[in-house]
Tab-separated table of C-alpha atoms in Angstrom:
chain	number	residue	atom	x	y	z
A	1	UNK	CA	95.974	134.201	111.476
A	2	UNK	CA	99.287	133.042	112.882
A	3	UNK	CA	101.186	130.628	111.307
A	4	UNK	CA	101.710	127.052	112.496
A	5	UNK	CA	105.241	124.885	112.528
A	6	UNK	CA	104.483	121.267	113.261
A	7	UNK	CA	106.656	119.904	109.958
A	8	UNK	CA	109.665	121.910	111.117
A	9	UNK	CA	112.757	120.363	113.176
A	10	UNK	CA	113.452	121.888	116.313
A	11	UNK	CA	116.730	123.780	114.831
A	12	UNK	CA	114.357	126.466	113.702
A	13	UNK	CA	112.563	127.179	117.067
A	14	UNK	CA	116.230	126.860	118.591
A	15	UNK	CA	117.351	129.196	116.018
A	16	UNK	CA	114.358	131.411	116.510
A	17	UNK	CA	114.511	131.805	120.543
A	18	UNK	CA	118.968	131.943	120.321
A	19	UNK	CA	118.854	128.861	122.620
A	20	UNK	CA	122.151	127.183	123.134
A	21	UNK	CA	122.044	123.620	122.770
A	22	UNK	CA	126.068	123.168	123.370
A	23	UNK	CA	127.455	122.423	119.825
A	24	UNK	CA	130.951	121.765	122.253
A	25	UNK	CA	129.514	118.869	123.788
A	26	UNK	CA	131.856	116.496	121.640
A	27	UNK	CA	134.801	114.282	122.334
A	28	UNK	CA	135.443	113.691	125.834
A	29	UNK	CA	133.458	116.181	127.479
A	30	UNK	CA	130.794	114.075	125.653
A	31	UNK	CA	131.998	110.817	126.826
A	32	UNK	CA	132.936	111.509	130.553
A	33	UNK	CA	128.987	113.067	130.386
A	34	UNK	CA	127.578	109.887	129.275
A	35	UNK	CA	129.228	107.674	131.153
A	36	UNK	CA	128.158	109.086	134.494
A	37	UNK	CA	124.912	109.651	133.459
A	38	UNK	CA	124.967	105.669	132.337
A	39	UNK	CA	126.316	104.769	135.840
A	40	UNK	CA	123.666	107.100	137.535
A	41	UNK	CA	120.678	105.043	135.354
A	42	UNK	CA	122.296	101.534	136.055
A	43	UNK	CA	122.115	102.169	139.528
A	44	UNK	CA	118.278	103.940	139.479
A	45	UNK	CA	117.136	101.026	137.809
A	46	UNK	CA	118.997	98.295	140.081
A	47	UNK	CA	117.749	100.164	143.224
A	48	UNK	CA	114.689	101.058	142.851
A	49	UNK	CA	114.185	97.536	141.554
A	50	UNK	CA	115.432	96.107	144.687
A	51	UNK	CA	113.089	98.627	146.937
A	52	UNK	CA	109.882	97.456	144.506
A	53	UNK	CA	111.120	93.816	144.964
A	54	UNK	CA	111.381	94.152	148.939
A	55	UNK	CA	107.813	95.590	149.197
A	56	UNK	CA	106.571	91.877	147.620
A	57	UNK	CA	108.759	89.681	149.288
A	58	UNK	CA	108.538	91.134	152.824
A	59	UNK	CA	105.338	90.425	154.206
A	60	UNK	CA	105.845	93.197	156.739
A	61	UNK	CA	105.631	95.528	153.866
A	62	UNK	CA	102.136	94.583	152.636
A	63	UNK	CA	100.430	97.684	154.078
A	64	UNK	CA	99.360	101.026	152.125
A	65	UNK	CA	102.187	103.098	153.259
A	66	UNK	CA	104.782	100.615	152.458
A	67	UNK	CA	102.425	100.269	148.691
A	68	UNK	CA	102.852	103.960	148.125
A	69	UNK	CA	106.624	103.689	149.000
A	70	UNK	CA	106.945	101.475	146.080
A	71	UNK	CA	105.047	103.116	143.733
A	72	UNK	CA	107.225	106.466	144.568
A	73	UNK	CA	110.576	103.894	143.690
A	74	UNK	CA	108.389	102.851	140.466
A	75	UNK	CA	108.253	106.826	139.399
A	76	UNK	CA	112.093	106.537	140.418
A	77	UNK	CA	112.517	103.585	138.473
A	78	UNK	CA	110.494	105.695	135.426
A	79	UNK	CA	112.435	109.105	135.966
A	80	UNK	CA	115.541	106.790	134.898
A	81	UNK	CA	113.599	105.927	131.573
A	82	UNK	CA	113.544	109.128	131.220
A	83	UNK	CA	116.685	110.378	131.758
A	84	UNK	CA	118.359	107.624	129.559
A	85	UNK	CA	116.335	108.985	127.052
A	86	UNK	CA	117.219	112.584	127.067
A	87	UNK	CA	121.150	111.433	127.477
A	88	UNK	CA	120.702	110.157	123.737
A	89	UNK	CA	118.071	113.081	122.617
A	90	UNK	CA	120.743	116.222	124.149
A	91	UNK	CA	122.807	118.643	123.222
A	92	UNK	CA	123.980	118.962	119.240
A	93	UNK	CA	121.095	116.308	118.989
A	94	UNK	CA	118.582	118.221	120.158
A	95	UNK	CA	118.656	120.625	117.114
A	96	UNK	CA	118.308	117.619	114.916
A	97	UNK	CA	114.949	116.349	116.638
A	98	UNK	CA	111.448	116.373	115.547
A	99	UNK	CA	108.406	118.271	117.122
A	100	UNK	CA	107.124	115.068	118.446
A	101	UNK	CA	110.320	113.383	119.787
A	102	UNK	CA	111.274	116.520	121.404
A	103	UNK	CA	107.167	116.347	122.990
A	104	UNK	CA	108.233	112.959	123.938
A	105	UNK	CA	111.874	113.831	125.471
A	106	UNK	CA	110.515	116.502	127.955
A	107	UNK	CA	107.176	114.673	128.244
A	108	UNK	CA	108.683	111.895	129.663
A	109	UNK	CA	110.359	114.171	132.257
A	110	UNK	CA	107.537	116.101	133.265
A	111	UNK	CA	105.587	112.403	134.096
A	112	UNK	CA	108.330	111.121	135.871
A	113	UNK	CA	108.364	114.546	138.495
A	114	UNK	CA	104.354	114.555	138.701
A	115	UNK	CA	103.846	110.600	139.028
A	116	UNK	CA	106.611	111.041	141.868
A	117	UNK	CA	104.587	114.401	143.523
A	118	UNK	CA	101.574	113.752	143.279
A	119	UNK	CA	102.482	109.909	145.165
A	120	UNK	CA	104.350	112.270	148.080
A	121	UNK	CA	101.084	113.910	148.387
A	122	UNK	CA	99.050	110.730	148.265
A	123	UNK	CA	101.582	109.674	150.832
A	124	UNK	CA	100.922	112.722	152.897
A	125	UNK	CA	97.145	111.699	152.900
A	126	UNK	CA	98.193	108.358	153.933
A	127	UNK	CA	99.951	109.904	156.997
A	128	UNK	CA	97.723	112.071	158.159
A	129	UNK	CA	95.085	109.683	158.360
A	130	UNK	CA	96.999	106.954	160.277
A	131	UNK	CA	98.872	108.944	162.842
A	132	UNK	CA	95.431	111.153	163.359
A	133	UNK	CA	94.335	108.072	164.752
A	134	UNK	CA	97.723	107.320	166.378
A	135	UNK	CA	97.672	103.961	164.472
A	136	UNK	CA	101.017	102.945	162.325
A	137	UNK	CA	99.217	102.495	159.349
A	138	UNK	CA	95.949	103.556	157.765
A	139	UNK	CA	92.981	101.139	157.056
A	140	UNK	CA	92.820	101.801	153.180
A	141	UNK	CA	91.834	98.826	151.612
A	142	UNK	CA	94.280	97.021	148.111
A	143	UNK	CA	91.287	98.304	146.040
A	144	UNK	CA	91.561	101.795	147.158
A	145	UNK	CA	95.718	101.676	147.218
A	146	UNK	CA	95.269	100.317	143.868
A	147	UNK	CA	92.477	102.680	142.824
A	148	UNK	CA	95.179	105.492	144.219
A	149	UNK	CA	98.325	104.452	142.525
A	150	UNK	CA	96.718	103.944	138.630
A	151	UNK	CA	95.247	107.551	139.427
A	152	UNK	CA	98.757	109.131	140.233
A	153	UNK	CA	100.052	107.564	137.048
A	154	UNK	CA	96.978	108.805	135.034
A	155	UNK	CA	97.555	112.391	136.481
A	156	UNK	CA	101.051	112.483	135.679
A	157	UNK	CA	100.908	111.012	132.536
A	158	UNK	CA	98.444	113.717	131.556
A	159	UNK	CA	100.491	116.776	132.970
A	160	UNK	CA	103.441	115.260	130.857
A	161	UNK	CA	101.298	115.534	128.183
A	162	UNK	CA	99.451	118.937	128.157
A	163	UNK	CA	102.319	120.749	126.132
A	164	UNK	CA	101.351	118.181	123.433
A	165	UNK	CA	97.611	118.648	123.731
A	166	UNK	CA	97.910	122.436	122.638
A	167	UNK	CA	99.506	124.203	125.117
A	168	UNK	CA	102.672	125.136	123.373
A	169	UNK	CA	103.657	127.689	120.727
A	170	UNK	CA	103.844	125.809	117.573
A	171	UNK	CA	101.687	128.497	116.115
A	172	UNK	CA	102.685	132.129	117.990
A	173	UNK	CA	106.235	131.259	118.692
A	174	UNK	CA	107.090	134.894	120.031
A	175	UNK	CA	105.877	133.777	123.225
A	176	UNK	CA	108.444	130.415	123.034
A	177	UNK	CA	110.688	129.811	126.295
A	178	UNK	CA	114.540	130.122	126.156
A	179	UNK	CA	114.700	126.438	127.821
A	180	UNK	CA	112.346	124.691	126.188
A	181	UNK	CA	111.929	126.773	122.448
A	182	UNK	CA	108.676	124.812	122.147
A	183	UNK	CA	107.145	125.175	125.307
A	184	UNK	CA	104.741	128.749	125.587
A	185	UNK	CA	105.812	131.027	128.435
A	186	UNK	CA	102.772	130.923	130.255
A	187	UNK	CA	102.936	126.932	130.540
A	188	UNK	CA	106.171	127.039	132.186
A	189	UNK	CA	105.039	130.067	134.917
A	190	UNK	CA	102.242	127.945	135.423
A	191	UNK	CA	103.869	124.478	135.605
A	192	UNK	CA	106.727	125.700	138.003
A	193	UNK	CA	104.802	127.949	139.885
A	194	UNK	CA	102.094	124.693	140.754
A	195	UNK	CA	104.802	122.606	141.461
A	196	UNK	CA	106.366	125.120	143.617
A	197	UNK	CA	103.321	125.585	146.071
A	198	UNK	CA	102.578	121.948	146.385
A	199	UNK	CA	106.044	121.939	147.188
A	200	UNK	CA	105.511	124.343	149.900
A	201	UNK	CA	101.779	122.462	151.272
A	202	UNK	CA	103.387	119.035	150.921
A	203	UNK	CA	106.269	120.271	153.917
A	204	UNK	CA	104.109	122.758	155.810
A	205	UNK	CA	101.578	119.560	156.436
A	206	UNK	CA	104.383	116.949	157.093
A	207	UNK	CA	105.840	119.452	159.327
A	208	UNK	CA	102.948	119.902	161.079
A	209	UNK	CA	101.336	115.865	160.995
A	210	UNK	CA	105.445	115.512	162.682
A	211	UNK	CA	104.890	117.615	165.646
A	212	UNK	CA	101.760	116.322	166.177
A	213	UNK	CA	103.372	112.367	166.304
A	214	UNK	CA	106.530	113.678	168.730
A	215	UNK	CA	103.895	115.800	171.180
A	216	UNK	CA	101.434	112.712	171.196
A	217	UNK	CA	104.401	110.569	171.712
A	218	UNK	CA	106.085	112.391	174.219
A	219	UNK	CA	102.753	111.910	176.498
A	220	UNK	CA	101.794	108.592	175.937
A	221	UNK	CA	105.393	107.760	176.921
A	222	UNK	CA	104.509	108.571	180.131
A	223	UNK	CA	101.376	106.579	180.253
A	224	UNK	CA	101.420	103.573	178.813
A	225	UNK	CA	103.714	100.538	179.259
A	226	UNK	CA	104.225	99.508	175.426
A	227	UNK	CA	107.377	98.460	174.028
A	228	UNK	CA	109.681	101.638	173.306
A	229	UNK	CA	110.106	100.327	169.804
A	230	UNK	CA	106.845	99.886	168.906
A	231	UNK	CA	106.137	104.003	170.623
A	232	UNK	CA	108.989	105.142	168.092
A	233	UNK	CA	107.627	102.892	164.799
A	234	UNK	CA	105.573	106.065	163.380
A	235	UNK	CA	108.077	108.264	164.296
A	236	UNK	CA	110.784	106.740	162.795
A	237	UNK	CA	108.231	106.678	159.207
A	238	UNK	CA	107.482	109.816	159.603
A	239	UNK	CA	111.362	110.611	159.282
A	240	UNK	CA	111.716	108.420	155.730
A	241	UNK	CA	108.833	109.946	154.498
A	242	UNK	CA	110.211	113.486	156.009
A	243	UNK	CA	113.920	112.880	154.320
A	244	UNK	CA	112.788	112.025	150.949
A	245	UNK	CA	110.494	114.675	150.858
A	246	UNK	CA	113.103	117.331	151.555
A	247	UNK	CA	115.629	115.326	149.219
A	248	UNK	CA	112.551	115.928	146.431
A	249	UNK	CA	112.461	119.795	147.607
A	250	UNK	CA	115.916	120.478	147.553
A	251	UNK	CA	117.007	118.627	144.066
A	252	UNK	CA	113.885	119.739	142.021
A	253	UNK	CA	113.677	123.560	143.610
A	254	UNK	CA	116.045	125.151	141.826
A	255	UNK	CA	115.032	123.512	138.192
A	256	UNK	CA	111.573	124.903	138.644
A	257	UNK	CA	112.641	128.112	139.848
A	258	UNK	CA	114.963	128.449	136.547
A	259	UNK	CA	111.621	127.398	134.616
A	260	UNK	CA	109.823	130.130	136.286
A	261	UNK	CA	112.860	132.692	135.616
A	262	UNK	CA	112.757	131.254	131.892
A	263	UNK	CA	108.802	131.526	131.840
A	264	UNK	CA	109.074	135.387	132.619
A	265	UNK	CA	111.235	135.681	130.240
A	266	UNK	CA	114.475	136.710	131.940
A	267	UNK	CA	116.691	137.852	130.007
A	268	UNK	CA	119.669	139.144	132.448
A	269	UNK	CA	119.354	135.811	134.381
A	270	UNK	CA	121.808	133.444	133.131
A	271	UNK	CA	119.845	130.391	133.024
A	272	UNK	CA	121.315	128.594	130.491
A	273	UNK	CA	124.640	128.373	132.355
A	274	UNK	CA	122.961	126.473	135.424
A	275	UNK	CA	120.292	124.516	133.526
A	276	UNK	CA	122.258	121.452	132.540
A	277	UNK	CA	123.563	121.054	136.584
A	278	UNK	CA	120.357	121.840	138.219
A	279	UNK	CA	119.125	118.927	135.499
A	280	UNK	CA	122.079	116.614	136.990
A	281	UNK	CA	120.637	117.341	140.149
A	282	UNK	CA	117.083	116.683	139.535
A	283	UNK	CA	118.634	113.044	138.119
A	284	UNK	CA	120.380	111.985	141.997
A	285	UNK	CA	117.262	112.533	143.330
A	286	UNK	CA	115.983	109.478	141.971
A	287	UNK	CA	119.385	107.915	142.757
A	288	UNK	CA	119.016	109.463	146.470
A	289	UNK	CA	115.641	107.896	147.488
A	290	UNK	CA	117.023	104.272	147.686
A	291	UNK	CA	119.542	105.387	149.928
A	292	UNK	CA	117.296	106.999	152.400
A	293	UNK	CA	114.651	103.251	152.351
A	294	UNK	CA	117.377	101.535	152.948
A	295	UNK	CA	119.025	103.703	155.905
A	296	UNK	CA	116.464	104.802	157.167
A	297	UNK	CA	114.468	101.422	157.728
A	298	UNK	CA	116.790	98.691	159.077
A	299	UNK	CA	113.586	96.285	157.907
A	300	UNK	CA	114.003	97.270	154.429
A	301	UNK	CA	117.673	97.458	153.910
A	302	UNK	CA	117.753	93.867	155.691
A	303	UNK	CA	115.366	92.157	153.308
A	304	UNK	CA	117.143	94.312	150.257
A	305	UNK	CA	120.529	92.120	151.675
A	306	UNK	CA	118.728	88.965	151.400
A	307	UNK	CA	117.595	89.329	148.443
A	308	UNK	CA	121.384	89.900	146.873
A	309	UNK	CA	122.975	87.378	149.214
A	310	UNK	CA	120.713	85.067	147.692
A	311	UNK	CA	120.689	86.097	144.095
A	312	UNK	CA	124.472	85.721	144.332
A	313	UNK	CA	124.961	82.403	146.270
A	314	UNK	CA	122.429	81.366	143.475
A	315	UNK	CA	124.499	82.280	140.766
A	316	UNK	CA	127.863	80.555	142.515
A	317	UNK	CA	125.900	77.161	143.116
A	318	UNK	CA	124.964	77.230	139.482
A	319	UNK	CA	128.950	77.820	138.317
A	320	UNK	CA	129.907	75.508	140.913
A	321	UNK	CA	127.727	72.656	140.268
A	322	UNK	CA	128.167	72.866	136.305
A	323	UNK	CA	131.963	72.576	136.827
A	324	UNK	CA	131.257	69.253	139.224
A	325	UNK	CA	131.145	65.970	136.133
A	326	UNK	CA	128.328	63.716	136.899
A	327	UNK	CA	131.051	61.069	137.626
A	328	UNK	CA	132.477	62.568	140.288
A	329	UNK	CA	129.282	62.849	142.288
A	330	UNK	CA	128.843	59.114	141.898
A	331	UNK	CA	132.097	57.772	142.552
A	332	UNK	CA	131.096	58.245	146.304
A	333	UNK	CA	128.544	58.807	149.070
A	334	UNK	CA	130.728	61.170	150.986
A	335	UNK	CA	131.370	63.380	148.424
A	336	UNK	CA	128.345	63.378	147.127
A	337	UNK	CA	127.105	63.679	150.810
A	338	UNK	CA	129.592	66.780	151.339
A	339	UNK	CA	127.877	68.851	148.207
A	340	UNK	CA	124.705	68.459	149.422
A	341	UNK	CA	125.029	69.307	152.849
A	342	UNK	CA	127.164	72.440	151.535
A	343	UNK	CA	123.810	72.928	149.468
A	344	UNK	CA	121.439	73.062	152.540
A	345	UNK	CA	123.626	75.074	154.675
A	346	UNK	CA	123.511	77.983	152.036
A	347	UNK	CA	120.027	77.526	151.667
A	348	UNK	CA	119.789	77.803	154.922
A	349	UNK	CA	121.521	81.157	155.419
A	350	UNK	CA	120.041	82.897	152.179
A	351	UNK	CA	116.318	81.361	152.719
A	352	UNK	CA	115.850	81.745	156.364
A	353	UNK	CA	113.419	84.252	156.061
A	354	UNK	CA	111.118	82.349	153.838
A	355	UNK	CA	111.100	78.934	155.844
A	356	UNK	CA	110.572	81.211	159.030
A	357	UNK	CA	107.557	82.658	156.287
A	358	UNK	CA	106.294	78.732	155.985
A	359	UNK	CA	106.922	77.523	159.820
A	360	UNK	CA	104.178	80.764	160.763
A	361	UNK	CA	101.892	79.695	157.956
């Protein structure tokens, strides 16, 4: 009967699989390394925020599509969690870690990249069924969005935790991985090798669900006598949806291809020279998506520009007024008079789009 090593820190299992878990990350190096990766967080957090934030606000945005887009900046948003975690849990750390903080470190990680696949392909679902029926968006109900988006989270946070479940080699660890000395072999071919194939689904059906909107396009065109804008509105969704898709591909390929590599145990491969940059690029993926909402969709990126024009014209009437004495504002009717019409003009600019929300109502 093999023996089992839950009470032992992870220095053995490191020790045992000759992983390197760069002992000359000190000093500098150290520093320069957290500091972009602090930078990098911030802004996850402050975008992705902003996106999430947008989605509420903008009545425009209350449809499933739009839903599913926030949800995918909410796995964003959690894939920063993540990484903030692992900045503090790396490197001569990691030797010093627990079983179950080390479970918890890549745990976290693995959530963050299902919660944010598995919502891709819930998006893809999304897609197909609206432009099928040449319609912008689809007709799924809030319950069923809802119903969709706490079943994303409940699948990721369930792959994140298999490893933990029993799927690890905490009691045969000759079949440990080099990356992760905890992790069994077979759970990381597997892992990487599912990932990979959804991967390659996921585009072939977007691929194919985007010729289908530019043929059907390209002949009602010629038919009907609708507003061009309104003809290119599922096209031009169909590209967001199309560039984060292939920004997911491209910054989260080669990681699971090294897992794969690392699951067959490869020993001439060199893997853990590239692991720690194909990591870094796994992390601007979540720092990418925000960029492409907010170029891509001149709807978005507006109502993302309201929102800090008016959080900061906030902040400068509450300096401004504090540094006004009450004494001043009585001594006379024109001054007075001159604040608040300053007041209403800058409510006017940053709140147009909510009296415009109230005149329609």
């Amino acid at each position: 009967m093999n023996e089992c090593y839950y009470d032992k820190r992870m220095d053995f299992f490191y020790n045992k699989t000759k992983t390197d878990t760069a002992d000359e990350w000190t000093g500098p190096q150290l520093i320069v390394v957290l500091c972009f990766g602090t930078f990098f967080c911030l802004f996850i957090f402050i975008s992705n925020s902003l996106v999430i934030a947008a989605v509420v606000k903008n009545k425009k945005f209350h449809f499933p599509f739009y839903y599913l887009l926030a949800n995918l900046a909410a796995a964003d948003f959690f894939a920063g969690i993540a990484y903030v975690f692992l900045m503090f849990n790396t490197g001569p750390v990691s030797k010093t870690l627990t079983v179950n903080r080390w479970f918890l470190r890549q745990g976290l990680l693995d959530t963050s990249l299902t919660a944010s696949l598995v919502n891709l392909l819930v998006i893809a679902v999304e897609r197909h069924m609206s432009i099928m029926r040449m319609k912008i968006h689809s007709n799924l109900t809030k319950k069923r969005v809802t119903f969709l988006i706490i079943s994303i989270w409940a699948i990721a946070i369930f792959m994140g935790a298999v490893p933990t479940l029993g799927w690890n080699c905490l009691c045969d660890i000759t079949v440990c991985s080099s990356l992760a000395p905890i992790y069994s072999r077979s759970y990381l071919v597997f892992w990487s090798v599912l990932n990979l194939v959804v991967f390659f689904i996921m585009v072939v059906v977007y691929i194919r669900i985007y010729m289908y909107v530019q043929r059907k396009t390209n002949v009602l065109s010629s038919h009907t006598s609708g507003s061009i804008s309104r003809r290119r509105t599922p096209v031009k969704l169909m590209k967001t949806v199309m560039t984060v898709l292939g920004a997911f591909v491209v910054c989260w390929t080669p990681g699971l291809v090294v897992l794969l590599l690392d699951g067959l145990n490869c020993t001439y491969c060199g893997i853990q020279n590239v692991k720690r940059w194909f990591l870094l690029l796994a992390l601007l993926n979540s720092v990418m998506n925000p960029i492409i909402y907010s170029y891509k969709d001149d709807e978005m990126w507006a109502t993302m520009k309201r929102m800090i024009c008016c959080f900061s014209e906030d902040k400068g009437q509450d300096r401004r007024s504090s540094r006004i004495p009450s004494t001043v504002l009585c001594r006379s009717t024109d001054t007075s008079g001159h604040y608040i019409e300053d007041g209403i003009i800058q409510g006017t600019i940053c709140g147009k789009g909510d009296l415009g929300d109230k005149g329609n109502s």
